[in-house]
XYZ file of C-alpha atoms in Angstrom:
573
model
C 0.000 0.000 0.000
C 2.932 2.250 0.593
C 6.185 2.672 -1.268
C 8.999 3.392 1.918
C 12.781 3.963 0.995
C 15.561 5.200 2.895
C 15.974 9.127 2.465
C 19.880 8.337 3.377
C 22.082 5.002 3.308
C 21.685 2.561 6.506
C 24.588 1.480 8.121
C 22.716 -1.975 9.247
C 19.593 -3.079 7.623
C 16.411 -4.610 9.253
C 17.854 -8.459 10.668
C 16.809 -11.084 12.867
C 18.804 -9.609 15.692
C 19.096 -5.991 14.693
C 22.096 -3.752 17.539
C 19.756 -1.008 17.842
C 15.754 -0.618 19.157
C 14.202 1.394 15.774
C 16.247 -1.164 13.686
C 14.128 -4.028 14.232
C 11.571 -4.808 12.357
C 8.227 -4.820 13.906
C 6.232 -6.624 10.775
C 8.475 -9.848 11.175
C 8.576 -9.742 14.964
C 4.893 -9.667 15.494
C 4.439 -12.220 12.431
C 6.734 -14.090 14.304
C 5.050 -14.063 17.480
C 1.532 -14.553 16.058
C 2.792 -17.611 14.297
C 3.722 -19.611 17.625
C 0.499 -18.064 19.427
C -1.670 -19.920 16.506
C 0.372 -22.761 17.109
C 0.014 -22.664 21.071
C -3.732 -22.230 20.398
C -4.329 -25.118 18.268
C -2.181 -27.463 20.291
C -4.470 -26.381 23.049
C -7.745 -27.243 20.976
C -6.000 -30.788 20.497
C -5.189 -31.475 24.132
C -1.601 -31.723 23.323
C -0.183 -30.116 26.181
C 3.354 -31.381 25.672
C 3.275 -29.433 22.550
C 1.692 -26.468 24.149
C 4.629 -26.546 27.016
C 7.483 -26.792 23.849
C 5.700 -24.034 21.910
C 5.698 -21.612 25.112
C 9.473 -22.452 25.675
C 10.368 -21.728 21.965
C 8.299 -17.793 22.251
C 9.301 -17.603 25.638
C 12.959 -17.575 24.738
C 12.448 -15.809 21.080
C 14.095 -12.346 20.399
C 10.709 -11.550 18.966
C 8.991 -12.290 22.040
C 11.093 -10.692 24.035
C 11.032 -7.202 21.939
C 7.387 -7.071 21.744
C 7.275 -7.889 25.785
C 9.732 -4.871 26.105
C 7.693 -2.645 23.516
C 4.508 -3.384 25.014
C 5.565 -2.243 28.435
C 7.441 1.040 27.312
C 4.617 2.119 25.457
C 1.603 1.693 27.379
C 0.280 3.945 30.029
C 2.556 2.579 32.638
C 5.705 3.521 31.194
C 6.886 6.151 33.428
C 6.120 4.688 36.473
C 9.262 2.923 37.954
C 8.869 -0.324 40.442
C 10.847 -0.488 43.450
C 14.240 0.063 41.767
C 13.078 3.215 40.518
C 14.152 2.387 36.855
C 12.601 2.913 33.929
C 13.521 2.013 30.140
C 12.810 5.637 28.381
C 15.745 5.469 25.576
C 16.226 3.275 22.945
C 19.848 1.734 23.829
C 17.506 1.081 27.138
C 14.800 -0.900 25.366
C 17.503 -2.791 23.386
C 19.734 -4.105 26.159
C 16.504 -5.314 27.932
C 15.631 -7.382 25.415
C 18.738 -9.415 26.317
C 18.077 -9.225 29.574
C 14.639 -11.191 29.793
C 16.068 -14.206 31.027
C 14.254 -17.360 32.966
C 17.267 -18.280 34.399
C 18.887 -16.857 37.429
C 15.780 -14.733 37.610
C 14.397 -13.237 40.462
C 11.948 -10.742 40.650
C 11.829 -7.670 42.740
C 9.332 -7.293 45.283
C 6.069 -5.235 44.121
C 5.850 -1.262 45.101
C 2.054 -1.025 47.231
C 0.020 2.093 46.518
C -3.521 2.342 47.089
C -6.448 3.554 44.970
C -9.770 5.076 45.758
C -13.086 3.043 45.282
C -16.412 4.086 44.107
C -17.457 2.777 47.553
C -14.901 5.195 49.337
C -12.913 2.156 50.516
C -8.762 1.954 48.709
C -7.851 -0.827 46.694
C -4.167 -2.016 46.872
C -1.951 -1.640 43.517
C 1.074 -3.646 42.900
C 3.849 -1.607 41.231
C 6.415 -4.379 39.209
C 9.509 -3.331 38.233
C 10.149 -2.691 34.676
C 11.909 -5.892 33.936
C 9.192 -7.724 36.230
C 6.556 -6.244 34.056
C 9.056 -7.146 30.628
C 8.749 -10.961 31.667
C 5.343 -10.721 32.674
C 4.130 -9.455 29.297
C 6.478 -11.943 27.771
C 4.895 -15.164 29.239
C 1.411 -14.186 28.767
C 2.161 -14.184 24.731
C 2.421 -17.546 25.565
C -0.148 -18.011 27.762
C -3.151 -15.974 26.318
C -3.909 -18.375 23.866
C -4.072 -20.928 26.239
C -6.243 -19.161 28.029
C -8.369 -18.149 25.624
C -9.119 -21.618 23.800
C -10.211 -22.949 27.240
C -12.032 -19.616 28.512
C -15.625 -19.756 29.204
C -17.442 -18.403 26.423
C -19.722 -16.017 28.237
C -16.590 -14.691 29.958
C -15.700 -10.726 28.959
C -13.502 -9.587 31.147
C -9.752 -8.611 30.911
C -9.935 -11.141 26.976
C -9.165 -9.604 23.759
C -11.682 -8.533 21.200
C -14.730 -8.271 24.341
C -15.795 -5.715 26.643
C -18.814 -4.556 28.900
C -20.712 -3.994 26.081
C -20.539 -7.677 24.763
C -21.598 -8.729 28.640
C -24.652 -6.181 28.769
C -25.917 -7.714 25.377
C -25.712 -11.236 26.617
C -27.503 -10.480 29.265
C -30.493 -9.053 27.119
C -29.783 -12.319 25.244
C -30.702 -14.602 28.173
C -32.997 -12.069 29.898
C -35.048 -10.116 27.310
C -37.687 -13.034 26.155
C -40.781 -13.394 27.169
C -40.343 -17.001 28.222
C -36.789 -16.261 29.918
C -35.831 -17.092 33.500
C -37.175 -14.949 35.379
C -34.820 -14.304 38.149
C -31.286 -13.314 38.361
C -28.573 -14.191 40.921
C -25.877 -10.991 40.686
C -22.481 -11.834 42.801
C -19.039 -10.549 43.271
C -16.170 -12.375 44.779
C -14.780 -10.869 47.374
C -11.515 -9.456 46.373
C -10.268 -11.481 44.145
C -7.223 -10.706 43.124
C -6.123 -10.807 46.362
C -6.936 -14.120 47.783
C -6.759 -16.347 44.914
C -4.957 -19.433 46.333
C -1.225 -19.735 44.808
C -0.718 -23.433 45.172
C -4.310 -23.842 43.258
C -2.472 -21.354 40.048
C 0.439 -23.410 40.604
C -0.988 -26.528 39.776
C -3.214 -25.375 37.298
C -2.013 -22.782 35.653
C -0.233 -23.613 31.828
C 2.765 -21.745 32.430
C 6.436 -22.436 33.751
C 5.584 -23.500 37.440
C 9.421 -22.449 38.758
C 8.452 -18.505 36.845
C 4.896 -18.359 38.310
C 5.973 -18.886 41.881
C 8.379 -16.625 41.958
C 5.945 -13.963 41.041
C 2.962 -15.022 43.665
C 6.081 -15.239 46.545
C 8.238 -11.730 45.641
C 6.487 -9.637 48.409
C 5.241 -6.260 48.566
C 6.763 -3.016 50.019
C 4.663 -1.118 51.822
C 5.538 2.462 53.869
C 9.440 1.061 53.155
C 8.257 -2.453 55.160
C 8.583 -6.111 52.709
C 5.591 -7.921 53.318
C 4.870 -11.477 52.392
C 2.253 -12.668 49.394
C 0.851 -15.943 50.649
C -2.592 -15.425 48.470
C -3.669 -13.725 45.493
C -1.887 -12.308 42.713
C -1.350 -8.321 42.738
C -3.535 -6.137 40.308
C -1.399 -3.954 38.529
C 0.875 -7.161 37.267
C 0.052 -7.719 33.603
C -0.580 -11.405 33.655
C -2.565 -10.678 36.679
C -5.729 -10.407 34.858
C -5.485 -13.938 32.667
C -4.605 -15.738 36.137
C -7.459 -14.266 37.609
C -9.650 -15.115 34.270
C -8.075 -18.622 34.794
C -8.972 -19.302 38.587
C -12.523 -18.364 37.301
C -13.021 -20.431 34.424
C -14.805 -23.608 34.383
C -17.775 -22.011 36.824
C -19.870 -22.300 33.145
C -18.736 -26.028 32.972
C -19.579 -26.675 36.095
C -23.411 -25.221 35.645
C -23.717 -27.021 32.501
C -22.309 -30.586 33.821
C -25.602 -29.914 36.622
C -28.494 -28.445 34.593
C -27.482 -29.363 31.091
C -25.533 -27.880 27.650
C -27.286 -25.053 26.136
C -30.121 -25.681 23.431
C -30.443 -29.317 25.559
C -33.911 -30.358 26.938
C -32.557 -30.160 30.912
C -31.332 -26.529 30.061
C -34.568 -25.587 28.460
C -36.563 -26.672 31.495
C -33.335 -24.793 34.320
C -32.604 -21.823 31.823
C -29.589 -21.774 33.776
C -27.202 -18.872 32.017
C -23.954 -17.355 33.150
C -22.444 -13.747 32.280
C -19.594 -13.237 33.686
C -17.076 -9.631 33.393
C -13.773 -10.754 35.232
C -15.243 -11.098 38.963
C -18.644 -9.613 38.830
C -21.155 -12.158 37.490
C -24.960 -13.318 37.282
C -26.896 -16.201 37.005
C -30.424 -16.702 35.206
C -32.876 -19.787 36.551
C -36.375 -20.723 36.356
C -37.235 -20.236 40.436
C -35.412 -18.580 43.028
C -35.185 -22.008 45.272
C -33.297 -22.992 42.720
C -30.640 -20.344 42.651
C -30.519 -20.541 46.716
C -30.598 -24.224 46.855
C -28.518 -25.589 44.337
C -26.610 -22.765 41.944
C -25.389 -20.316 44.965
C -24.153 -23.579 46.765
C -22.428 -25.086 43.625
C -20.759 -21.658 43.012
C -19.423 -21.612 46.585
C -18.173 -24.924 46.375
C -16.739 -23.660 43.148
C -14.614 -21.004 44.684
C -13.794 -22.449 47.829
C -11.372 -24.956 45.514
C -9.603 -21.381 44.597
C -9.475 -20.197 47.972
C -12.225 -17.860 47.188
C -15.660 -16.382 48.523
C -18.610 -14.421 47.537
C -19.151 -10.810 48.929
C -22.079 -10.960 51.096
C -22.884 -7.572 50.594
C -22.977 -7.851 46.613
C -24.449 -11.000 46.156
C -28.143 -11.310 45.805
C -31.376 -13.044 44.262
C -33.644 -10.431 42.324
C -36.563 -11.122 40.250
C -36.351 -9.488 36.607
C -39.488 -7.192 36.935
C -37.368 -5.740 40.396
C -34.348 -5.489 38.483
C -30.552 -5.159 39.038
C -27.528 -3.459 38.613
C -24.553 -4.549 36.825
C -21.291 -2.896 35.084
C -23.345 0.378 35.670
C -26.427 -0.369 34.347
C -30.011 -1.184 35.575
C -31.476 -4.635 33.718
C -35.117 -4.635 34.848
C -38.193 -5.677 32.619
C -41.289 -2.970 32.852
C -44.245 -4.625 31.353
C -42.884 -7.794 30.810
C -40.506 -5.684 28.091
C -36.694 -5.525 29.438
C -34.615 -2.375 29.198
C -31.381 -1.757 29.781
C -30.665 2.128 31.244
C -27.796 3.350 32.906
C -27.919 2.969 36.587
C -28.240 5.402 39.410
C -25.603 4.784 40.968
C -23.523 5.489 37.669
C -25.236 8.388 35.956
C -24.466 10.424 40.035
C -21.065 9.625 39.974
C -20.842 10.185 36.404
C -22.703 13.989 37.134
C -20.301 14.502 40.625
C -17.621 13.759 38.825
C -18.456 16.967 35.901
C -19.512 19.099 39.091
C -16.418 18.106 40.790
C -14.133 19.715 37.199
C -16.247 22.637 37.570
C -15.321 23.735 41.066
C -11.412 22.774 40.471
C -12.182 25.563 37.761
C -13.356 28.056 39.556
C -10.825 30.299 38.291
C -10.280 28.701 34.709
C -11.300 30.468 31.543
C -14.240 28.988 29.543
C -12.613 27.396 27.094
C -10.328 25.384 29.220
C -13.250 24.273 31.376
C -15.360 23.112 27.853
C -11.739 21.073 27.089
C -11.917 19.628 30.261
C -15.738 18.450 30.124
C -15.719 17.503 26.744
C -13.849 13.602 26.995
C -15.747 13.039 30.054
C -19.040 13.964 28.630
C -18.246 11.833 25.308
C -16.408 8.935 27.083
C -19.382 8.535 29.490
C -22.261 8.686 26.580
C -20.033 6.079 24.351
C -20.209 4.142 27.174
C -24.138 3.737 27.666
C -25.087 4.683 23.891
C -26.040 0.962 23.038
C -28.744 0.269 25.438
C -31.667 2.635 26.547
C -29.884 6.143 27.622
C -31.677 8.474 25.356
C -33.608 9.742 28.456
C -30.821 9.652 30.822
C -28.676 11.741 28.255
C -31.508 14.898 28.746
C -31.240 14.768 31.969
C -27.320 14.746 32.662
C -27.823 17.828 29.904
C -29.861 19.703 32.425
C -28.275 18.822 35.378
C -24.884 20.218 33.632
C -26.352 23.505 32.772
C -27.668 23.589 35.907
C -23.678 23.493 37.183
C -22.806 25.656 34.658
C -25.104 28.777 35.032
C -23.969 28.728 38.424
C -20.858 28.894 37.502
C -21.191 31.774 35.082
C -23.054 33.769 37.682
C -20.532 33.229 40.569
C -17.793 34.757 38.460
C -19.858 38.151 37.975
C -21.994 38.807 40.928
C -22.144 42.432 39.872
C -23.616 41.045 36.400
C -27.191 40.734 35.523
C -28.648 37.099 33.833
C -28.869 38.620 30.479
C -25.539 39.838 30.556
C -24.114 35.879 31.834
C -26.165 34.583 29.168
C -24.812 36.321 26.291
C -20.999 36.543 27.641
C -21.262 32.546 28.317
C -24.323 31.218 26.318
C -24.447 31.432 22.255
C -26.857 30.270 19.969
C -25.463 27.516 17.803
C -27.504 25.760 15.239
C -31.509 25.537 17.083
C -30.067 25.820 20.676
C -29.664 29.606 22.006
C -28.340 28.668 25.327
C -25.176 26.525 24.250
C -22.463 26.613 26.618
C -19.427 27.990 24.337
C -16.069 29.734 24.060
C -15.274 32.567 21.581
C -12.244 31.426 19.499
C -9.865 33.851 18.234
C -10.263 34.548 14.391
C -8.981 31.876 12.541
C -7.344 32.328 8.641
C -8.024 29.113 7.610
C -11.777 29.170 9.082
C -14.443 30.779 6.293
C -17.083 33.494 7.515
C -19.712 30.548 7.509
C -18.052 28.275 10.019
C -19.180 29.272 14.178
C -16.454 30.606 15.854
C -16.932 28.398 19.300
C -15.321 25.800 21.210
C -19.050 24.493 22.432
C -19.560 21.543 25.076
C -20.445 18.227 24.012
C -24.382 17.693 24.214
C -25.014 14.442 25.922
C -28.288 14.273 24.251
C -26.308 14.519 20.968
C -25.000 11.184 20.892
C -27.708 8.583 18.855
C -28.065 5.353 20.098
C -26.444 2.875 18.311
C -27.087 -1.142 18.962
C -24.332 -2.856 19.531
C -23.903 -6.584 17.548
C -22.166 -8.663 20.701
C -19.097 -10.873 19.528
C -19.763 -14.559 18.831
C -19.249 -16.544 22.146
C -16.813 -19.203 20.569
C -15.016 -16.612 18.390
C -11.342 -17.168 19.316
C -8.459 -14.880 18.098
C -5.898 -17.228 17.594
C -7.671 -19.387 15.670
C -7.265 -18.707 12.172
C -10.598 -19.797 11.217
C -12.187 -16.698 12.793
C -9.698 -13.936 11.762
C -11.946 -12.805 8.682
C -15.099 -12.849 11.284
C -12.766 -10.796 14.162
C -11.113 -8.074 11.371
C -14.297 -7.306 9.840
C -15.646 -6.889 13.360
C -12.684 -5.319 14.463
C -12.674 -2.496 11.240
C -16.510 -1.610 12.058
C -15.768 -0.897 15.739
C -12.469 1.148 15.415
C -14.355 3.357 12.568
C -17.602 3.707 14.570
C -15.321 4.597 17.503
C -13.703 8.050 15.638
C -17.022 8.802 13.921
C -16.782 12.399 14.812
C -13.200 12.473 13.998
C -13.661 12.538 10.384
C -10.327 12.948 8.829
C -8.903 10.207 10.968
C -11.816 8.102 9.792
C -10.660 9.004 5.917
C -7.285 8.004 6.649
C -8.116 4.767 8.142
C -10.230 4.223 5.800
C -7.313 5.077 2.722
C -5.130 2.912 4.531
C -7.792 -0.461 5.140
C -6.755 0.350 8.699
C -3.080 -0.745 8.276
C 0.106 0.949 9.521
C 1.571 2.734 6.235
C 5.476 1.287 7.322
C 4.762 -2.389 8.834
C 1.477 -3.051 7.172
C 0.108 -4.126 10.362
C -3.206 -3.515 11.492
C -4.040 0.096 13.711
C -5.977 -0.584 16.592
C -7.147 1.224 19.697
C -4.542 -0.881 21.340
C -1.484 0.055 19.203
C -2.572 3.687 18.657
C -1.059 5.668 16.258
C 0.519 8.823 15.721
C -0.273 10.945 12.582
C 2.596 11.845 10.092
C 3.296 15.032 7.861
C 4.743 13.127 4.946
C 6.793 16.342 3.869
C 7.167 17.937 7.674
C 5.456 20.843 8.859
C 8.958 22.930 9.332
C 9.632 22.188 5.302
C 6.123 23.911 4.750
C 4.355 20.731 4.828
C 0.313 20.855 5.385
C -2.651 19.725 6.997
C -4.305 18.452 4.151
C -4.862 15.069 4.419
C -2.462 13.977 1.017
C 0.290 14.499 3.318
C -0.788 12.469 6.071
C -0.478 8.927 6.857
C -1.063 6.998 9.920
C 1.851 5.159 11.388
C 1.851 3.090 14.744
C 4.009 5.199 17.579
C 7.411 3.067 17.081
C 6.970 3.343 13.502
C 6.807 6.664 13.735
C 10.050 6.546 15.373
C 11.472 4.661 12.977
C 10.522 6.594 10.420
C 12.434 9.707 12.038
C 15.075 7.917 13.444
C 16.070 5.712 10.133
C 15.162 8.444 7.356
C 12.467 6.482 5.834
C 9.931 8.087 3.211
C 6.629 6.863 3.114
C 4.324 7.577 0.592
C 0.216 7.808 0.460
C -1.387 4.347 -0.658
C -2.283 3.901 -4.209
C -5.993 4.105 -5.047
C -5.797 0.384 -6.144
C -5.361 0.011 -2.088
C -3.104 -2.828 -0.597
């Protein structure tokens, strides 16, 4: 799709082993690593777990494993936060040398640095800090592990996996729940914390990773207030592998059900319309009669967890008929009529509204434009997040509670100032609305006379609800049998994602969604940086011929090595 030579010689080419980080090329490393992942995955399928072990070895001790363990950990949102030791890898001669430094043997990891995080529920939540070379070998041995995991995952689980998400959960749950004939009451549970008391000797022996690797992880300790406490349960949130070990203690609770009440579609299942939906620890159960969720399912999911070392939270576990509804992933399931809806919670949309009153007192003082900058992602993040299920009315109202927090604003800053005054320093008409909240810009040369001068907030009412098409329960991304099903999926989303970005939509959609160096695809999870093809201090433009969209270490590359890269052909790729 894209024609990419050298501006100036090379001293050393792209090689298997190249001497320095922006020398090595990314297209054969993560071809590499994808190979043996399919490989892992389909062993798994075939129960040949010798082959699994010999195929983890072999990426475990790859260079390409290795360098995509040490990209992902330098470039995610993590990176400048040091472990214990206080380092971190910000240069490239960095990144290099700890590629050779990911070593199983003689290993020993450093003991986890303990902060704590507020909860919605006031309480803190302990974080585990690894060092940067912890993290490095954590990342490493999950490419080895995740497909594992997810051949044998349960297929209603949609937490912490690739490819799934709340969404995907909420629409199950109208799946199971939104018929007239479906069960009509729900058992909603959360294990009581998790993470933390997960029992190590029951990872240990079940776990499909090195054993002598794993251990040392659970055992390193934690430092908290400068004291080295012992981890004799649980595995730390904040460790990257965490969340597959945790997926992995959890799995098999959909087995289970199904050994007892029957497979789905089956004549025993049919009569129990037993159902699980599970996001990482947070899950419900459907069934026909509430004596049969106390009785027999909350007992069986006890027993369950006990094997893990684990137990429900008394305080979030519960039985609720449908027509009294419940609250999950911060929404409200709850049939009226015998119809089901789905609507954000309570619970959500206040702490969703505190948190926009609690930007506009910390900008007391703030100009009106950086206060609409600051709103904006919130606003837009929280409506994407609730805009495939019934929100429409919850939308109008977080719009009037705003403005409600906003005239206030307005008027504190000019007591002296009459409404009419506040209105038309602060309030514009835009389009039909004469009382949008917006920000005079400063006269703009490349703006015509017909285009509104404002930086306006972000109408939550604005955003249309869109249905969202849940992934296919079995659908499993190292198998190559589902890759056309999980790109075409996976184009839709990212370009229904940036829908009011439209220029990054065109250039997505000029480059099928591929990097323009590596040819690899662009996700959310890559990101990507947008490149002047001639640059902006030669007098290059903003015009979309002379921009391409590269993933960040491409981007490097591209600076660091000289490279031109050209616009794709119209014939695409």
């Amino acid at each position: 799709m894209t024609s990419i030579a050298p501006a100036a010689p090379v001293p050393s080419a792209f090689s298997d082993r190249p001497e320095h980080w922006l020398q090595i090329d990314w297209r054969r490393v993560q071809r590499n690593v994808r190979g043996m992942q399919v490989r892992i995955a389909k062993a798994t399928k075939e129960g040949d777990w010798r082959r699994v072990k010999a195929l983890q070895r072999y990426l475990t001790r790859s260079f390409s494993g290795k360098a995509l363990a040490v990209r992902r950990v330098t470039e995610n949102q993590g990176r400048r936060t040091p472990g214990i030791d206080g380092v971190v890898w910000s240069t490239p001669t960095a990144k290099r040398n700890a590629i050779g430094a990911l070593r199983s043997r003689g290993y020993h990891p450093l003991p986890l640095r303990r902060v704590f995080i507020p909860k919605k529920n006031g309480k803190l939540r302990p974080l585990g800090i690894p060092s940067m070379k912890d993290r490095a070998m954590q990342a490493l041995y999950l490419l080895a592990l995740l497909p594992v995991a997810e051949t044998i995952a349960d297929r209603n689980s949609y937490g912490f996996r690739p490819r799934r998400s709340t969404a995907d959960a909420i629409v199950q749950c109208h799946v199971v729940l939104g018929r007239s004939f479906s069960a009509p009451w729900v058992l909603e549970a959360d294990v009581k914390g998790c993470f933390d008391n997960i029992d190590h000797q029951w990872l240990i022996d079940h776990v499909p990773m090195d054993k002598v690797v794993l251990r040392k992880w659970l055992k390193a300790g934690v430092v908290e207030t400068g004291t080295l406490l012992p981890t004799e349960a649980g595995t730390p949130q904040g460790g990257i592998i965490s969340p597959t070990l945790a997926n992995l203690a959890l799995d098999g609770m959909e087995k289970a059900l199904e050994d007892l009440f029957g497979v789905k579609n089956s004549k025993k299942a049919k009569q129990h319309q037993v159902n699980l939906v599970r996001y990482a620890d947070d899950f419900v159960i459907t069934g026909r009669s509430k004596e049969l969720l106390e009785n027999e399912i909350q007992p069986l999911v006890v027993r369950f967890l006990a094997q893990r070392g684990l137990v429900l939270a008394p305080e979030k576990t519960s039985i609720t008929h449908i027509d009294e509804g419940f609250d999950f992933l911060g929404w409200n399931v709850r049939k009226y009529g015998g119809k089901l809806l789905i609507k954000p919670s309570k619970g959500n949309v206040h702490a969703f509204l505190s948190k926009v009153r609690d930007v506009i007192r910390a900008n007391n003082g703030a100009t009106q434009e950086h206060l609409i900058l600051q709103l904006n992602p919130i606003i837009r993040g929280w409506t994407n997040y609730h805009r495939s299920q019934v929100a429409s009315a919850a939308f109008s109202r977080a719009d009037a509670m705003i403005w409600r927090s906003l005239w206030r604003w307005a008027k504190r800053r000019h007591p002296g100032k009459g409404a009419r005054w506040v209105k038309e320093r602060y309030f514009h008409q835009i389009g039909t609305r004469a009382w949008t909240f917006a920000a005079h810009l400063p006269t703009d040369v490349s703006r015509t006379h017909k285009e509104a001068q404002y930086r306006a907030l972000a109408y939550a009412s604005d955003t249309k609800i869109r249905r969202y098409v849940k992934i296919r329960s079995d659908a499993n991304p190292f198998d190559p049998a589902d890759e056309f099903y999980l790109e075409e999926r996976q184009s839709a989303t990212m370009l229904d994602s940036v829908l009011h970005r439209r220029q990054l939509v065109s250039l997505l959609q000029q480059q099928r969604s591929r990097c323009a160096l590596c040819s690899e695809p662009i996700t959310q999870a890559t990101g990507w940086h947008d490149h002047h093809i001639q640059y902006r201090v030669y007098g290059g433009g903003d015009q979309l011929s002379n921009r391409v969209l590269l993933h960040p270490v491409c981007h490097q590359q591209v600076h660091h090595l000289k490279l031109s890269v050209t616009k794709p052909t119209p014939q695409g790729v």
